[in-house]
Amino acid sequence: MNGKPDPRTTAEVVTRTRLERGRGALGPALELVHTGRAPTRAVLTAELGVTRATAGAVAAELEALGLIRVDPRPVAPAGSHGRPSHRLLVEEEGPVALAAQVHADGYRAALVGLGGRIVATTPGCEIVGADPAEVLDSVVAAGAGLLRETGRRCVGAGLAVPSAVAEPDGKALNPLYVAWPAGAPVRDIFARRVREAGLTGPAFTGNDVNLMALAEHRHGAGRGARHLLCVATGHRGVGGALVLDGRLHTGSSGLAMEVGHLTVNPEGRSCYCGSRGCLDVETDPYAFLLAAGRTPGPEESLLKQASDLIVRESADPAVRAATELLVDRLGFGLAGLVNILNPDRIILGALHRVLLGAAPERLRAVVADRSLWGRSGSVPILAAALDHNSLVGAAELAWQPVLDDPLVALGG
Ligand SMILES: [Zn+2]
């Protein structure tokens, strides 16, 4: 107290306090609308624990920033006698994040709005050579083309790669089935390409299965889980991820959850890690095709060949036997993870999702029989729900600064 009279009137103090409180609530409010947890202003008010006036001011500010839309037609909460409230929606014409994914068969670029909504996407077939700059050039150019076509504002860019990404230097330590050298500085290369393409906003890079887990937690089958385990196999190899209380668990240097090297068949195929019979080489699309006695062809991705076989030729005894073999091995691996991690939900992606669909009871039984916590609590095992979930997760990286502080990130 310096003894000077305070020139502010009571009304000014109240307005300023509401704005300051509202400013701190902008990010949390945006995240609630983004993840579908605040469909109305009444729910937003309750979730934020603020007054109706503050929630109204926060929603109006997010609408002014072009991020959400407040539907002025009040709707009553479904199936209840609660008070009608304005609906909150993400702004469909609002800004987007550029999302990029590199995989064994090439790349895919997309523009992703709030709510995990894919606005535009384009695939690219390309042999991924030893220099990461080549495919990253292609994918950034494809994304920049989508931005030109749509005229959308870009908040930033995110890249999903089939490798563990070391923190804090952003190097791809074990690129899976792409020819990049171990330790390739993919984050720096991607960021440089994004800047050179004249795109605004920061650029981020993460492991594809980690990003799948993040997307499923925010927008898909993982919503509401507190200890979410994801396991997936896309083209070659197997990845895992853990989302704890809404945040990715990446370990001390970004390398946690390298689940592909759990042994699930001690007599099995030798693995590039030096061991034998790893989940990585025993449950991926290539392993399935070999187990079913098929020769993988060059015309389609291994994932598509294996998935089509499981779905369309399930009456073939060799296909059925291969399905059961892989389901059992996947189950052994999941059981080990359940014992260690005690998740409250498991989500399976890509071929593992197809295997779950083909033999759900068998897979659940193997996990329950082989795990302490599986037997006692029966962990739900669900299929990934989103299309292109690694891309949506890559976009989440780019959206995060906006979710943390919309005014700063958008220069408001
Ligand atoms: Zn291995």
Coordinates of C-alpha atoms and ligand atoms in Angstrom, one line a residue:
M1 CA 0.0 0.0 0.0
N2 CA 1.6 3.3 -1.0
G3 CA -1.2 5.5 0.5
K4 CA -2.2 7.0 -2.9
P5 CA -5.9 6.9 -3.5
D6 CA -7.0 4.2 -5.9
P7 CA -8.4 5.9 -8.9
R8 CA -10.3 2.8 -10.1
T9 CA -14.0 2.7 -9.5
T10 CA -15.7 -0.4 -8.1
A11 CA -17.2 -1.2 -11.5
E12 CA -13.7 -1.0 -13.2
V13 CA -12.3 -3.4 -10.6
V14 CA -15.1 -5.9 -11.1
T15 CA -14.7 -5.7 -14.9
R16 CA -10.9 -6.1 -14.8
T17 CA -11.1 -9.0 -12.3
R18 CA -13.6 -10.8 -14.6
L19 CA -11.4 -10.3 -17.6
E20 CA -8.3 -11.5 -15.8
R21 CA -10.1 -14.5 -14.4
G22 CA -11.6 -15.0 -17.9
R23 CA -8.2 -14.8 -19.6
G24 CA -6.8 -17.6 -17.4
A25 CA -9.8 -19.7 -18.3
L26 CA -9.5 -19.2 -22.1
G27 CA -7.1 -22.1 -22.6
P28 CA -9.0 -24.6 -20.3
A29 CA -12.3 -23.5 -21.9
L30 CA -11.0 -24.0 -25.4
E31 CA -9.7 -27.5 -24.5
L32 CA -13.1 -28.4 -23.1
V33 CA -14.8 -27.4 -26.3
H34 CA -12.0 -29.0 -28.5
T35 CA -12.4 -32.3 -26.8
G36 CA -16.2 -32.3 -26.8
R37 CA -16.4 -32.1 -23.0
A38 CA -18.3 -28.7 -23.0
P39 CA -21.1 -29.0 -25.5
T40 CA -23.0 -26.1 -23.9
R41 CA -22.3 -22.9 -22.0
A42 CA -23.9 -24.4 -18.9
V43 CA -21.5 -27.4 -18.9
L44 CA -18.6 -25.0 -19.6
T45 CA -19.6 -22.9 -16.5
A46 CA -19.7 -26.0 -14.3
E47 CA -16.5 -27.5 -15.6
L48 CA -14.5 -24.2 -15.2
G49 CA -16.1 -23.5 -11.8
V50 CA -16.7 -19.9 -12.7
T51 CA -19.8 -17.7 -12.7
R52 CA -22.2 -17.7 -15.7
A53 CA -21.0 -14.2 -16.5
T54 CA -17.4 -15.2 -16.7
A55 CA -18.1 -18.3 -18.7
G56 CA -20.1 -16.1 -21.1
A57 CA -17.3 -13.7 -21.4
V58 CA -14.8 -16.5 -22.1
A59 CA -17.0 -18.1 -24.8
A60 CA -17.5 -14.7 -26.4
E61 CA -13.7 -14.1 -26.4
L62 CA -13.0 -17.5 -28.0
E63 CA -15.7 -16.7 -30.6
A64 CA -14.1 -13.3 -31.3
L65 CA -10.8 -15.2 -31.9
G66 CA -12.5 -17.3 -34.5
L67 CA -12.0 -20.5 -32.6
I68 CA -15.5 -21.5 -31.5
R69 CA -19.1 -20.6 -32.3
V70 CA -21.7 -19.9 -29.7
D71 CA -25.0 -21.1 -31.1
P72 CA -27.6 -18.5 -30.0
R73 CA -30.5 -20.9 -30.2
P74 CA -30.7 -22.3 -26.7
V75 CA -31.1 -26.1 -26.4
A76 CA -32.2 -28.1 -23.4
P77 CA -29.8 -30.8 -22.2
A78 CA -30.7 -34.1 -23.9
G79 CA -33.1 -36.2 -21.8
S80 CA -33.1 -33.9 -18.8
H81 CA -35.2 -31.1 -17.4
G82 CA -32.2 -28.9 -16.9
R83 CA -32.0 -25.3 -17.9
P84 CA -31.6 -24.6 -21.7
S85 CA -28.2 -23.4 -22.6
H86 CA -26.3 -22.1 -25.6
R87 CA -24.5 -24.7 -27.6
L88 CA -20.7 -24.4 -28.1
L89 CA -19.2 -25.7 -31.3
V90 CA -15.7 -25.5 -32.8
E91 CA -15.6 -22.9 -35.6
E92 CA -15.7 -25.0 -38.8
E93 CA -14.2 -22.2 -40.9
G94 CA -11.5 -21.4 -38.3
P95 CA -7.8 -21.9 -38.4
V96 CA -6.1 -25.3 -38.9
A97 CA -2.9 -27.1 -38.1
L98 CA -0.8 -28.7 -40.8
A99 CA -0.3 -32.4 -39.9
A100 CA 2.2 -34.6 -41.6
Q101 CA 3.0 -38.3 -41.4
V102 CA 5.8 -40.4 -42.8
H103 CA 5.4 -44.2 -43.1
A104 CA 7.1 -47.1 -44.9
D105 CA 5.1 -46.5 -48.1
G106 CA 5.4 -42.7 -48.3
Y107 CA 3.6 -39.9 -46.5
R108 CA 0.2 -38.1 -45.9
A109 CA -0.5 -34.5 -45.3
A110 CA -3.6 -33.0 -43.8
L111 CA -5.2 -29.9 -42.4
V112 CA -6.8 -30.5 -39.0
G113 CA -9.1 -28.0 -37.3
L114 CA -10.2 -27.9 -33.7
G115 CA -12.1 -30.9 -32.5
G116 CA -9.7 -33.2 -34.4
R117 CA -11.6 -32.6 -37.6
I118 CA -9.7 -33.3 -40.8
V119 CA -10.5 -30.5 -43.2
A120 CA -8.4 -31.7 -46.1
T121 CA -5.9 -34.5 -46.7
T122 CA -3.7 -35.9 -49.4
P123 CA -1.6 -39.1 -49.5
G124 CA 1.7 -39.5 -51.3
C125 CA 3.4 -42.7 -52.4
E126 CA 7.2 -42.4 -52.3
I127 CA 10.1 -44.6 -51.5
V128 CA 11.5 -43.1 -48.3
G129 CA 15.2 -42.8 -49.0
A130 CA 18.1 -42.3 -46.6
D131 CA 17.8 -38.5 -46.6
P132 CA 14.8 -37.4 -44.4
A133 CA 14.8 -34.0 -46.1
E134 CA 13.5 -35.6 -49.3
V135 CA 10.2 -37.0 -48.0
L136 CA 9.8 -34.1 -45.6
D137 CA 10.1 -31.7 -48.6
S138 CA 7.3 -33.7 -50.3
V139 CA 5.0 -33.8 -47.3
V140 CA 5.4 -30.1 -46.4
A141 CA 4.9 -29.1 -50.1
A142 CA 1.7 -31.2 -50.1
G143 CA 0.5 -29.5 -46.9
A144 CA 1.3 -26.0 -48.2
G145 CA -0.7 -26.9 -51.3
L146 CA -3.7 -27.8 -49.2
L147 CA -3.4 -24.5 -47.3
R148 CA -3.3 -22.5 -50.6
E149 CA -6.3 -24.4 -51.9
T150 CA -8.4 -23.8 -48.7
G151 CA -7.1 -20.4 -47.8
R152 CA -7.1 -21.3 -44.1
R153 CA -5.0 -19.7 -41.4
C154 CA -2.3 -22.1 -40.1
V155 CA -1.5 -22.2 -36.3
G156 CA 1.5 -24.5 -36.7
A157 CA 2.7 -27.9 -38.0
G158 CA 3.1 -31.4 -36.5
L159 CA 4.9 -34.4 -37.9
A160 CA 4.4 -38.1 -37.0
V161 CA 7.3 -40.4 -37.7
P162 CA 7.8 -44.2 -37.4
S163 CA 10.5 -43.9 -34.8
A164 CA 11.2 -43.1 -31.2
V165 CA 12.0 -39.4 -31.1
A166 CA 14.6 -38.5 -28.5
E167 CA 14.1 -35.4 -26.3
P168 CA 15.2 -32.7 -26.2
D169 CA 17.1 -32.9 -29.5
G170 CA 14.3 -34.2 -31.7
K171 CA 16.3 -37.0 -33.4
A172 CA 14.7 -40.2 -34.8
L173 CA 16.6 -42.9 -32.9
N174 CA 15.3 -46.1 -34.5
P175 CA 13.5 -45.3 -37.8
L176 CA 11.4 -48.4 -38.5
Y177 CA 11.4 -49.7 -42.1
V178 CA 12.4 -46.3 -43.6
A179 CA 16.0 -45.9 -44.7
W180 CA 16.8 -42.9 -42.5
P181 CA 20.0 -43.2 -40.5
A182 CA 19.5 -43.7 -36.8
G183 CA 19.7 -40.3 -35.1
A184 CA 18.5 -38.3 -38.1
P185 CA 17.6 -34.8 -36.8
V186 CA 14.0 -35.0 -38.2
R187 CA 12.5 -32.3 -36.0
D188 CA 15.1 -29.6 -37.2
I189 CA 14.7 -30.7 -40.8
F190 CA 10.9 -30.5 -40.6
A191 CA 10.9 -27.1 -38.9
R192 CA 13.3 -25.7 -41.5
R193 CA 11.1 -27.0 -44.3
V194 CA 8.0 -25.5 -42.7
R195 CA 9.7 -22.1 -42.4
E196 CA 11.0 -22.3 -46.0
A197 CA 7.5 -23.0 -47.2
G198 CA 6.5 -19.7 -45.6
L199 CA 4.1 -21.3 -43.1
T200 CA 3.4 -19.5 -39.8
G201 CA 3.5 -21.1 -36.4
P202 CA 5.8 -23.5 -34.6
A203 CA 6.7 -27.0 -35.8
F204 CA 6.7 -30.2 -33.7
T205 CA 7.7 -33.9 -34.2
G206 CA 6.6 -37.0 -32.4
N207 CA 6.4 -40.8 -32.6
D208 CA 3.4 -42.0 -34.6
V209 CA 2.0 -44.3 -32.0
N210 CA 2.4 -41.7 -29.2
L211 CA 0.4 -39.3 -31.4
M212 CA -2.2 -41.9 -32.2
A213 CA -2.7 -42.3 -28.4
L214 CA -2.9 -38.6 -27.8
A215 CA -5.6 -38.3 -30.6
E216 CA -7.6 -41.2 -29.4
H217 CA -7.5 -39.8 -25.8
R218 CA -8.8 -36.4 -26.8
H219 CA -11.2 -37.3 -29.6
G220 CA -11.6 -41.1 -29.9
A221 CA -12.0 -44.3 -28.0
G222 CA -9.7 -43.2 -25.2
R223 CA -11.9 -40.3 -23.9
G224 CA -12.2 -40.3 -20.2
A225 CA -9.5 -43.0 -19.6
R226 CA -6.9 -42.0 -16.9
H227 CA -4.3 -44.7 -17.6
L228 CA -4.7 -45.3 -21.3
L229 CA -2.4 -47.9 -23.0
C230 CA -2.3 -48.0 -26.8
V231 CA -0.6 -50.6 -29.0
A232 CA -0.6 -50.6 -32.7
T233 CA 1.1 -52.0 -35.8
G234 CA 0.7 -50.1 -39.1
H235 CA 3.0 -51.1 -41.8
R236 CA 5.9 -52.9 -40.1
G237 CA 6.9 -53.1 -36.4
V238 CA 4.8 -52.5 -33.3
G239 CA 4.5 -49.4 -31.2
G240 CA 3.1 -48.6 -27.8
A241 CA 2.1 -45.4 -25.9
L242 CA 0.7 -44.5 -22.5
V243 CA -1.5 -41.4 -21.7
L244 CA -1.6 -40.6 -18.0
D245 CA -4.1 -38.1 -16.8
G246 CA -4.3 -36.6 -20.3
R247 CA -0.5 -36.3 -20.9
L248 CA 1.7 -38.6 -22.9
H249 CA 4.1 -40.5 -20.8
T250 CA 7.4 -40.2 -22.8
G251 CA 10.0 -41.1 -20.2
S252 CA 13.1 -39.1 -19.2
S253 CA 14.3 -38.6 -22.8
G254 CA 11.3 -39.3 -25.0
L255 CA 11.9 -43.0 -25.3
A256 CA 9.4 -44.7 -23.0
M257 CA 6.9 -47.4 -24.1
E258 CA 9.1 -49.2 -26.6
V259 CA 6.8 -52.2 -26.3
G260 CA 7.7 -53.9 -29.5
H261 CA 10.5 -55.8 -28.0
L262 CA 8.6 -57.8 -25.4
T263 CA 9.2 -61.5 -26.1
V264 CA 6.0 -63.3 -27.1
N265 CA 7.5 -66.3 -28.8
P266 CA 10.9 -67.5 -27.3
E267 CA 11.5 -69.7 -30.4
G268 CA 10.4 -67.1 -32.8
R269 CA 11.8 -65.0 -35.5
S270 CA 15.1 -63.0 -34.8
C271 CA 14.5 -59.3 -34.4
Y272 CA 16.7 -56.4 -35.3
C273 CA 17.0 -55.5 -31.6
G274 CA 19.2 -58.6 -31.1
S275 CA 16.5 -60.7 -29.4
R276 CA 14.1 -63.3 -30.8
G277 CA 10.3 -63.6 -31.0
C278 CA 9.6 -59.9 -30.2
L279 CA 6.0 -58.5 -30.4
D280 CA 7.5 -56.3 -33.1
V281 CA 8.3 -59.2 -35.5
E282 CA 5.6 -61.7 -34.4
T283 CA 2.4 -59.5 -34.7
D284 CA 2.9 -57.1 -37.5
P285 CA 1.2 -57.4 -41.0
Y286 CA 4.3 -59.0 -42.5
A287 CA 4.3 -61.7 -39.8
F288 CA 0.6 -62.3 -40.4
L289 CA 1.0 -62.8 -44.1
L290 CA 3.8 -65.2 -43.6
A291 CA 1.8 -67.1 -40.9
A292 CA -1.1 -67.4 -43.4
G293 CA 1.2 -68.8 -46.0
R294 CA 0.9 -65.8 -48.3
T295 CA 3.7 -64.0 -50.2
P296 CA 3.4 -60.3 -49.5
G297 CA 2.9 -58.5 -52.9
P298 CA 4.3 -55.1 -53.8
E299 CA 1.0 -53.6 -55.1
E300 CA -0.6 -52.7 -51.9
S301 CA 0.6 -51.8 -48.4
L302 CA 1.3 -54.8 -46.1
L303 CA -1.4 -53.5 -43.7
K304 CA -4.1 -53.5 -46.4
Q305 CA -3.1 -57.0 -47.7
A306 CA -3.1 -58.4 -44.1
S307 CA -6.4 -56.7 -43.1
D308 CA -8.2 -57.7 -46.3
L309 CA -7.2 -61.3 -45.7
I310 CA -8.5 -61.4 -42.2
V311 CA -11.8 -59.7 -43.0
R312 CA -12.5 -61.3 -46.4
E313 CA -11.1 -64.8 -46.2
S314 CA -11.8 -65.7 -42.6
A315 CA -13.3 -69.0 -43.8
D316 CA -9.9 -70.1 -45.1
P317 CA -8.4 -72.5 -42.4
A318 CA -4.9 -71.1 -43.0
V319 CA -6.1 -67.5 -42.5
R320 CA -8.1 -68.5 -39.4
A321 CA -5.1 -70.3 -37.9
A322 CA -2.8 -67.3 -38.6
T323 CA -5.4 -65.0 -37.0
E324 CA -5.6 -67.1 -33.9
L325 CA -1.8 -67.4 -33.7
L326 CA -1.3 -63.6 -33.9
V327 CA -4.2 -62.9 -31.5
D328 CA -2.5 -65.2 -28.9
R329 CA 0.9 -63.6 -29.3
L330 CA -0.6 -60.1 -29.1
G331 CA -2.5 -61.3 -26.0
F332 CA 0.7 -62.5 -24.4
G333 CA 2.3 -59.1 -25.0
L334 CA -0.7 -57.1 -23.7
A335 CA -0.9 -59.3 -20.6
G336 CA 2.7 -58.4 -19.7
L337 CA 2.0 -54.7 -20.2
V338 CA -1.2 -55.0 -18.1
N339 CA 0.9 -56.4 -15.2
I340 CA 3.4 -53.6 -15.4
L341 CA 1.2 -50.6 -16.2
N342 CA -2.2 -51.4 -14.7
P343 CA -4.1 -49.4 -17.4
D344 CA -7.8 -48.7 -17.1
R345 CA -8.3 -49.0 -20.9
I346 CA -6.4 -50.5 -23.8
I347 CA -6.8 -49.3 -27.4
L348 CA -5.6 -51.2 -30.4
G349 CA -4.7 -49.6 -33.7
A350 CA -4.3 -50.7 -37.3
L351 CA -3.8 -54.5 -37.8
H352 CA -4.1 -55.1 -34.0
R353 CA -7.5 -53.4 -34.3
V354 CA -8.5 -55.8 -37.1
L355 CA -7.3 -58.8 -35.0
L356 CA -9.5 -57.6 -32.1
G357 CA -12.4 -57.4 -34.5
A358 CA -11.8 -60.9 -35.8
A359 CA -11.5 -62.6 -32.4
P360 CA -12.5 -60.3 -29.5
E361 CA -13.3 -63.0 -27.0
R362 CA -10.2 -65.0 -27.7
L363 CA -8.0 -61.9 -27.3
R364 CA -9.7 -60.8 -24.1
A365 CA -9.4 -64.3 -22.6
V366 CA -5.7 -64.6 -23.3
V367 CA -5.1 -61.2 -21.7
A368 CA -7.2 -62.1 -18.7
D369 CA -5.6 -65.6 -18.3
R370 CA -2.1 -64.3 -18.4
S371 CA -2.3 -61.1 -16.3
L372 CA -2.8 -60.6 -12.6
W373 CA -4.7 -57.4 -13.0
G374 CA -6.5 -58.5 -16.2
R375 CA -8.1 -61.5 -14.2
S376 CA -9.2 -59.4 -11.3
G377 CA -10.5 -56.3 -13.2
S378 CA -10.9 -57.2 -16.8
V379 CA -9.4 -54.2 -18.6
P380 CA -11.5 -53.0 -21.5
I381 CA -9.8 -53.6 -24.8
L382 CA -11.2 -51.3 -27.5
A383 CA -10.6 -50.6 -31.2
A384 CA -9.1 -47.2 -32.1
A385 CA -12.0 -45.1 -33.3
L386 CA -10.4 -42.3 -35.5
D387 CA -9.3 -42.3 -39.1
H388 CA -5.7 -41.2 -39.5
N389 CA -5.2 -40.9 -35.7
S390 CA -1.5 -40.3 -35.9
L391 CA -2.1 -37.3 -38.2
V392 CA -4.8 -36.0 -35.8
G393 CA -2.3 -36.4 -33.0
A394 CA 0.4 -34.6 -34.9
A395 CA -2.0 -31.7 -35.3
E396 CA -2.6 -31.8 -31.5
L397 CA 1.1 -31.0 -31.0
A398 CA 0.6 -27.9 -33.2
W399 CA -2.7 -27.0 -31.5
Q400 CA -1.2 -27.3 -28.0
P401 CA 0.2 -23.7 -27.7
V402 CA -3.2 -22.4 -28.7
L403 CA -4.8 -24.6 -26.1
D404 CA -2.3 -23.3 -23.5
D405 CA -2.9 -19.6 -24.2
P406 CA -5.1 -18.7 -27.2
L407 CA -4.4 -15.0 -26.9
V408 CA -0.6 -15.3 -27.0
A409 CA -0.5 -18.1 -29.6
L410 CA -2.8 -16.2 -32.0
G411 CA -1.2 -12.8 -31.3
G412 CA -4.3 -11.4 -29.7
Ligands
ZN1 ZN 13.1 -57.0 -30.8

